[in-house]
Amino acid sequence: MLLSQSSKETSQPTTATFEVFSPDTFMVILDFVYSGKLSLTGQNVIEVMSAASYLQMTDILNVCKTFIKSSLDINEKDHYFSLSPSSMNSESDNTSLYRSRRKAKSNPAHSLFALDQKTNMTNENLWSNFSSHSSEQMSVQQQQPKSSKRGPKPGSVRKRRRRLRLSQSHDFMQYKSDKSNATSGSCSASESVNYSPQSKEQIQLDAGNDSTHEYPCNQESKVVPKRWTVAQLEEELSRTTPECMDLKADELYTSMPAILGVMGGWNEDDLPRMRFKCPFCTHTVKRRADLKRHLRCHTGERPYPCEACGKRFTRLEHLRNHFQTIHQAGKLICRKCKNHVTDETGRVVQQGTRRYRLCYECLAEAGLDSIPDDLEAEHPLIIAIGDKNPSWHLDEEQRSDVEMVEDEPDNLVIQQINDSADESEEKVKPNLR
DNA sequence: CTGGGGATGGGGCCC
DNA sequence: TGGGCCCCATCCCCA
């Protein structure tokens, strides 16, 4: 269009320069034009997609979207992403195309799309198998070793909803380049707005085509995703999960490619309203900080441990709430009669690491009229109760194992408890998700 | 087995 | 941008 339009007007030779993407990226596109093979990697897919958008090559655009989508589809919450740090951050030297299952298995992390007609016939079935049950199976396979009796039920609604969120990506993702690429001629953040389809209709069209794996320009050609069997997927997951487990949301947030800007609809003045899209699910947020917080639910990162019981939380406020309700008896409610109780009308009792309040009436019913003076002097509002013993009593042995620390709001450490069987189990539970 | 309530997780949004 | 609050959904324990 550029060349023909310019030559019509000026009848002079026209030179088109493409400064918004690198020669390597253009080489990938050019190879596709001549060979029908698109060499996509986790490293280049973003820039190739941006270039394809700029060049209005919707075919490549769809391939890139399918590539990314397939990468996200095999992910579960605990698996993070197949565009793993190794494939995204490290330069991929292996440029060979995937043509066979064996090849895919030999180097599954380096995924390429081969628009090779020879492999088209079997790929559709493989793909449908892959996309229909691989994520289900993987989630089960991956969850089972970690599950506990307190863990979420396998078929729970919550799990199902989360899985749907991961696999149903119909958003049109609009990419802007990494900051590091801005100087090398890639599109900048501001330019990314111009890269979007020219009309709202086109956006909807793109979103609607998202689910297809047909390659539109050639009816015989089909997109060939990573063609793995379940066993191969398990192998890949067992290989990739440990390195992903080390990834923190902060690191992920700063190191991941800037797949952030998405169209969040349109303002009243017909300007695009930007939101930030999670690269691992369809969730979008208004603010980058919220995205950073949201990423923790994908990384599984729980940076706030309760030093009383070892349970870990994704947010400080959750830890605080937990600590206040569980270990500080923050609620002024009698655990038995549910009536309002104050320091004058009741006491704080302790059961293991848990503390809660009982009114004097309920205390009397439980036979706790007499409290040793030494304990009362040291902790006038605390009655310690054994974990397993239903009778109300003072557990001196337990008390000797528990080092009480002042309940300062700024210092959430109140106890240092020797590891018992129950406690060690309790410490493991928070990390099971 | 079931319903209620506490504990927890996550999103929106204000400061 | 981070901290914090509020709200709601879900999970899970217990009566």
XYZ file of C-alpha atoms (C1' of nucleotides) in Angstrom, chain B:
15
model
C -25.384 -34.587 55.497
C -26.070 -29.748 55.897
C -26.099 -24.981 57.113
C -23.704 -21.321 59.560
C -19.849 -18.835 60.446
C -14.894 -18.025 60.591
C -10.721 -17.780 57.788
C -8.658 -16.748 53.647
C -7.864 -14.903 48.950
C -8.334 -11.477 45.656
C -10.132 -7.101 43.302
C -11.286 -2.088 43.482
C -9.988 2.007 45.036
C -8.505 5.719 48.249
C -4.678 8.028 50.593
